[in-house]
PDB file of C-alpha atoms in Angstrom:
ATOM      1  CA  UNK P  21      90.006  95.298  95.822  1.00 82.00           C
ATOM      2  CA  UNK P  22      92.337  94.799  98.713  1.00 91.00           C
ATOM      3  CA  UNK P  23      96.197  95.071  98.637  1.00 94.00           C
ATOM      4  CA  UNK P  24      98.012  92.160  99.589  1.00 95.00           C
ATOM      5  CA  UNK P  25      99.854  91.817 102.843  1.00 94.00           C
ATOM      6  CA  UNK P  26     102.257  89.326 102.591  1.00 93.00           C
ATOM      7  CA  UNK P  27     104.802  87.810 100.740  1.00 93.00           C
ATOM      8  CA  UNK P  28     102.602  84.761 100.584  1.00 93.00           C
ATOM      9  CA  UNK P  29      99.927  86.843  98.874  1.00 95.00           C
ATOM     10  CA  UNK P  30     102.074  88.011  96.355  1.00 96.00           C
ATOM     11  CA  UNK P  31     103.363  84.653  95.435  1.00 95.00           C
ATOM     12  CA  UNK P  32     100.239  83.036  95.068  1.00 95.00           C
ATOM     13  CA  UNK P  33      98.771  86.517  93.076  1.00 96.00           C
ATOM     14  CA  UNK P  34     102.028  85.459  90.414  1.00 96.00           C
ATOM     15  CA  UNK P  35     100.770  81.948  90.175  1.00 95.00           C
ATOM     16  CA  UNK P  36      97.173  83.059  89.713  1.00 96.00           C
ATOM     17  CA  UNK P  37      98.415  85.832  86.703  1.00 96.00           C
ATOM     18  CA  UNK P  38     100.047  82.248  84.281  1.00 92.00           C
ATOM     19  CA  UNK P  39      96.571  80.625  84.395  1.00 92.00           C
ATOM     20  CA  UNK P  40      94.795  83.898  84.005  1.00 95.00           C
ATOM     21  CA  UNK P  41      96.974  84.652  81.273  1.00 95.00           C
ATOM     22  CA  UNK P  42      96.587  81.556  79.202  1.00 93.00           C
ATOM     23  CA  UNK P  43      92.958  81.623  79.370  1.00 94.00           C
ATOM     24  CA  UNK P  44      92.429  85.351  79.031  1.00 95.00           C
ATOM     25  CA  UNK P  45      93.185  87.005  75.641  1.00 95.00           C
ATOM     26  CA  UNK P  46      91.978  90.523  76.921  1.00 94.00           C
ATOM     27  CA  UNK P  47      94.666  90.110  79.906  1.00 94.00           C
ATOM     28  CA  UNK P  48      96.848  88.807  77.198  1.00 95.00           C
ATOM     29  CA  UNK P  49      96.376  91.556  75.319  1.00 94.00           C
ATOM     30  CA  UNK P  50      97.573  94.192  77.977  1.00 92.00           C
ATOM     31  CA  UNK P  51     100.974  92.163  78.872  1.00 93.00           C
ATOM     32  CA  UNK P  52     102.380  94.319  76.261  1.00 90.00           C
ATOM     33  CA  UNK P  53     101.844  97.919  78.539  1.00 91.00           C
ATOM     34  CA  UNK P  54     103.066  96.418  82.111  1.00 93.00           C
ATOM     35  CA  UNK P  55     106.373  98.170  82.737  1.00 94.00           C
ATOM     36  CA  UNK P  56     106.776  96.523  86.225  1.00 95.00           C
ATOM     37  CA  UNK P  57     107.507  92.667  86.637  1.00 97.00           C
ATOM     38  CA  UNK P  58     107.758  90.515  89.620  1.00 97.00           C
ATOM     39  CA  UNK P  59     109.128  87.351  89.420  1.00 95.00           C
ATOM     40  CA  UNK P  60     108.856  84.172  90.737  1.00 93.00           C
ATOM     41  CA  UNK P  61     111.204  81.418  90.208  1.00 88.00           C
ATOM     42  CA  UNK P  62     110.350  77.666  91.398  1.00 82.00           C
ATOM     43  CA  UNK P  63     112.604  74.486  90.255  1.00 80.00           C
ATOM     44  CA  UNK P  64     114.579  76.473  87.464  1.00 82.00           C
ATOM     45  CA  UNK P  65     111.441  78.011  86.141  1.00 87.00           C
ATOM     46  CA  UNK P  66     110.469  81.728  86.178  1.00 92.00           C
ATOM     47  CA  UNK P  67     107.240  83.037  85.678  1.00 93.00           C
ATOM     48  CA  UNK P  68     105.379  86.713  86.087  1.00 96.00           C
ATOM     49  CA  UNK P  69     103.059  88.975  86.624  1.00 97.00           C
ATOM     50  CA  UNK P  70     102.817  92.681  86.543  1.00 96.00           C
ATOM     51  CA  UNK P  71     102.691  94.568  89.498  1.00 95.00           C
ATOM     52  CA  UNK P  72      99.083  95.932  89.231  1.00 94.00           C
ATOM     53  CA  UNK P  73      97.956  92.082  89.530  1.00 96.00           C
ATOM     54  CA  UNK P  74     100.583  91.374  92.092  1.00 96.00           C
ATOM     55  CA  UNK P  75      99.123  93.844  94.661  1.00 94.00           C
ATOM     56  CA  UNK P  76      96.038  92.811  94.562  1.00 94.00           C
ATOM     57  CA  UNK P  77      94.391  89.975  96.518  1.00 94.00           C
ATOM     58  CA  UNK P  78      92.446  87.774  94.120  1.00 91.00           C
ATOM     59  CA  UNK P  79      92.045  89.332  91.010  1.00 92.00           C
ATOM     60  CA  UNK P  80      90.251  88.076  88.124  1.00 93.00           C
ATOM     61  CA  UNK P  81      91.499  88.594  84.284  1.00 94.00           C
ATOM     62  CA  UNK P  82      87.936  90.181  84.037  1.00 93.00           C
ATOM     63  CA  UNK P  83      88.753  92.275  87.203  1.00 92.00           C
ATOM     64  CA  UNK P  84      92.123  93.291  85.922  1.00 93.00           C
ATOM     65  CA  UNK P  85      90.708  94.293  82.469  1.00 93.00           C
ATOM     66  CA  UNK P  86      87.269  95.813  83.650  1.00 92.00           C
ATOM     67  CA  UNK P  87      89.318  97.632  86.430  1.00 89.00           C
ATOM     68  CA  UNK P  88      92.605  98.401  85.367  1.00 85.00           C
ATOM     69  CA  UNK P  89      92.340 102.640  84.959  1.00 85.00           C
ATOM     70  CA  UNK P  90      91.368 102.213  89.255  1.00 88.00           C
ATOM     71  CA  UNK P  91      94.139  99.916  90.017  1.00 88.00           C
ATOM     72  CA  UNK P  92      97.302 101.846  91.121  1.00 85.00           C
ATOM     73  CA  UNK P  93     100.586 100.698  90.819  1.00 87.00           C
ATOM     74  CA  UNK P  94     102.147 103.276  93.069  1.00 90.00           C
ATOM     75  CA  UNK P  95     100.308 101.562  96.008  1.00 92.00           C
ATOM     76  CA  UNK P  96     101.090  97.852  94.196  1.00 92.00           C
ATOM     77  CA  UNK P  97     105.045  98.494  94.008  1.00 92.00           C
ATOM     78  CA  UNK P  98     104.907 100.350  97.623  1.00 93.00           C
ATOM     79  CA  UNK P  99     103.811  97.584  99.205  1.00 94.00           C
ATOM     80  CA  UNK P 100     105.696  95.107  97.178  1.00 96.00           C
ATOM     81  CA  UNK P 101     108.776  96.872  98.007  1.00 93.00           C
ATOM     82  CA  UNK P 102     108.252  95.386 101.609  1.00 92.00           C
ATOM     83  CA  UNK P 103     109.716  91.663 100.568  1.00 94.00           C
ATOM     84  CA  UNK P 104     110.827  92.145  96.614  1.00 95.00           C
ATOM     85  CA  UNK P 105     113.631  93.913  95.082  1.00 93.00           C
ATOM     86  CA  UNK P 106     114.399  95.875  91.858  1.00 93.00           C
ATOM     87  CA  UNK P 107     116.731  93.955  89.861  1.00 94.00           C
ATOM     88  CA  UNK P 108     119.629  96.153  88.466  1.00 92.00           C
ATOM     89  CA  UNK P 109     119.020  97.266  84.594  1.00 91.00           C
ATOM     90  CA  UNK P 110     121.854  95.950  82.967  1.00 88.00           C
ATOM     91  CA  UNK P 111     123.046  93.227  85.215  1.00 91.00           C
ATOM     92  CA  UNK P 112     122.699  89.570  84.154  1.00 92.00           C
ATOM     93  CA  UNK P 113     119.552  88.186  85.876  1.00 92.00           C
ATOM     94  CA  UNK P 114     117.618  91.304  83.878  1.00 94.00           C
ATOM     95  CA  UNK P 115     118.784  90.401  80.852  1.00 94.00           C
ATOM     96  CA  UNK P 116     118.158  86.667  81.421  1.00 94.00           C
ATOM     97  CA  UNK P 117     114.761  87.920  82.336  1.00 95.00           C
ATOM     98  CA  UNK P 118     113.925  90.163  79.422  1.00 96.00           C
ATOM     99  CA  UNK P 119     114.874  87.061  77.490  1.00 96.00           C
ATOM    100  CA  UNK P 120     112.382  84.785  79.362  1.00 95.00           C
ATOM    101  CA  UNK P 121     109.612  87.750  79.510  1.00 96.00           C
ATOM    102  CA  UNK P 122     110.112  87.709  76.108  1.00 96.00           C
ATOM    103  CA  UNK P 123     109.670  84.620  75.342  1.00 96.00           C
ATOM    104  CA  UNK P 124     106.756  83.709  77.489  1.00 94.00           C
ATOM    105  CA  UNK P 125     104.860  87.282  75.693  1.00 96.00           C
ATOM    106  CA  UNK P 126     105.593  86.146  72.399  1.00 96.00           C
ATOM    107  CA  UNK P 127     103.501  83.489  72.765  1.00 94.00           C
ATOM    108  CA  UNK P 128     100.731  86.137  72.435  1.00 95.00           C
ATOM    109  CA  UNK P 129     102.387  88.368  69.892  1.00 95.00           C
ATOM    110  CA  UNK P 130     103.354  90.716  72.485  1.00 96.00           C
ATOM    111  CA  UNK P 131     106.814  92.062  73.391  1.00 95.00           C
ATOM    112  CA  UNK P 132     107.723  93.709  76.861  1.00 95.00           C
ATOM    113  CA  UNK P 133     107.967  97.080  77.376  1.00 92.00           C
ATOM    114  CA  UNK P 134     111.514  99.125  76.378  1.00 89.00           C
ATOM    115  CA  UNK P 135     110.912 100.298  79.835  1.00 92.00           C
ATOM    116  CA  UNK P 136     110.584  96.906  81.705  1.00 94.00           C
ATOM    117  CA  UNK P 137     112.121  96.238  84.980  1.00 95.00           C
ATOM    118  CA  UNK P 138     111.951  93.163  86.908  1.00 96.00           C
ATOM    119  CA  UNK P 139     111.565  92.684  91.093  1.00 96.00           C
ATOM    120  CA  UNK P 140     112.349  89.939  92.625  1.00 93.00           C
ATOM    121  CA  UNK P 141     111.501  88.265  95.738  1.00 91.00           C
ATOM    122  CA  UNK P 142     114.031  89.243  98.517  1.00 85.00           C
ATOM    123  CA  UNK P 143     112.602  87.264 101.611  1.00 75.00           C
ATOM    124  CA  UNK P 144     113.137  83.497 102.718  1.00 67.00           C
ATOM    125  CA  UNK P 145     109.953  82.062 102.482  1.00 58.00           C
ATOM    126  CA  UNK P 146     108.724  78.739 103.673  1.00 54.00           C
ATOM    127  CA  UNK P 147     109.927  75.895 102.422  1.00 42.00           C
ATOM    128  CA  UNK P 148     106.823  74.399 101.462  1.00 38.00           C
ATOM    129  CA  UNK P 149     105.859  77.999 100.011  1.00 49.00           C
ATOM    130  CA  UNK P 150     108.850  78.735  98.240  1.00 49.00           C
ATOM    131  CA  UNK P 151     111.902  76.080  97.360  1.00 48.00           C
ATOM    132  CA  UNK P 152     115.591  76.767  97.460  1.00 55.00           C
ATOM    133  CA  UNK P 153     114.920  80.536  99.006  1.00 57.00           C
ATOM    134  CA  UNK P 154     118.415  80.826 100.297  1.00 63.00           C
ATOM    135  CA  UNK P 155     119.772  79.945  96.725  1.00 65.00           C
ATOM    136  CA  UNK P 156     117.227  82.262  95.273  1.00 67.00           C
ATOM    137  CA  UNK P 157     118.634  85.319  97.770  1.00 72.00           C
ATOM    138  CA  UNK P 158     122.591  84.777  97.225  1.00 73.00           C
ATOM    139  CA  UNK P 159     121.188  84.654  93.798  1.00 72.00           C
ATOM    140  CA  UNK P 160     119.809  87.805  94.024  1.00 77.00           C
ATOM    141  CA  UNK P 161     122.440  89.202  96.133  1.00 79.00           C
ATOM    142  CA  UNK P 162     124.919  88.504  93.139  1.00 76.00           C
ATOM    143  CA  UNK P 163     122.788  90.435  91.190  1.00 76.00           C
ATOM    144  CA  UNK P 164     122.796  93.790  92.968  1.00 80.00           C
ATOM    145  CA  UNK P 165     126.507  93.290  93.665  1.00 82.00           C
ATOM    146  CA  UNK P 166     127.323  92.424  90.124  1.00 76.00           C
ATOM    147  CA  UNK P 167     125.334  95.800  89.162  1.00 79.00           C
ATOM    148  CA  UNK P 168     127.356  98.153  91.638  1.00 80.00           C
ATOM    149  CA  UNK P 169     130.136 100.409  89.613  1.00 86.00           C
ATOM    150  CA  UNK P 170     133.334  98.421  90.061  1.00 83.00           C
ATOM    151  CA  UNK P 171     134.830 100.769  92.918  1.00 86.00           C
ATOM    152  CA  UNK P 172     131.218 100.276  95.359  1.00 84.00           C
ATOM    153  CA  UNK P 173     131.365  96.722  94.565  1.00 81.00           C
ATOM    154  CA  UNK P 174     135.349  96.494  95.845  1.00 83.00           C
ATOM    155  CA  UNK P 175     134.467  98.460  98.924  1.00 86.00           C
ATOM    156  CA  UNK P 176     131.011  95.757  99.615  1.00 83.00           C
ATOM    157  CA  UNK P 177     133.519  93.140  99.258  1.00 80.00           C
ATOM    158  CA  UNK P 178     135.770  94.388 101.429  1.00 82.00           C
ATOM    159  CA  UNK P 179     133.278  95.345 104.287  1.00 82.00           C
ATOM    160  CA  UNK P 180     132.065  91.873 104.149  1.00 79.00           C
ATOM    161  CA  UNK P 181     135.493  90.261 104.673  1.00 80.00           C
TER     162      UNK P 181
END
């Protein structure tokens, strides 16, 4: 199993996880243990994947379930960390998230876990790739911002003036 090496990768690993997912009641059965999400969000819609699928180029839902004890999420989220982004705990877009997670896990009797935190993609990518990226990083940059401690956020604010 190889790690992936691009944003593109990673993107097309999240698409690959919702029809994996729907078709897979052994994957759907782990969704419940993932603590790391990554999200993607395309015309209004988010969807996601955990970060031991997102790593990896090409995985199966047999691959993930067969192999998930070898599969390392330190490597995943290291390499990840190269174009997503932790989303604050607390702020707005993770709780709008936990919501949607939610949501889209119920649908196999499965809740997220109480320690569930959501990444999200932090470069431009193509257009073709990726719509509305720019939206999707002031997005994201309102986000962090919105999850700094009043005082760090007023001097941000200020340095960017």
């Amino acid at each position: 199993m190889r790690l992936v090496t691009s944003a593109e990768e990673a993107v097309a690993s999240i698409r690959a996880f919702q029809q994996a997912v729907d078709d897979s009641q052994a994957l759907q059965e782990r969704t419940g243990y993932a603590r790391s999400w990554f999200v993607l969000t395309e015309a209004g819609r988010s969807i996601y994947a955990p970060s031991k699928w997102v790593g990896y180029v090409g995985l199966s839902a047999d691959d993930y379930v067969t192999n998930a004890a070898k599969l390392d999420g330190r490597k995943t989220e290291a390499v990840l960390r190269n174009w997503f982004v932790v989303l604050p705990t607390g702020s707005e877009q993770h709780a709008t998230h936990l919501r949607a997670l939610s949501d889209t896990l119920a649908r196999f009797g499965k809740t997220p876990s109480t320690e569930c935190r959501f990444n999200d993609l932090a470069v431009p990518m193509e257009a073709e790739a990726m719509g509305g990226a720019e939206d999707r990083l002031l997005d994201l940059l309102e986000a962090v911002i919105g999850g700094l401690p009043g005082d760090a956020r007023a001097r941000l604010l200020k340095r960017l003036r």
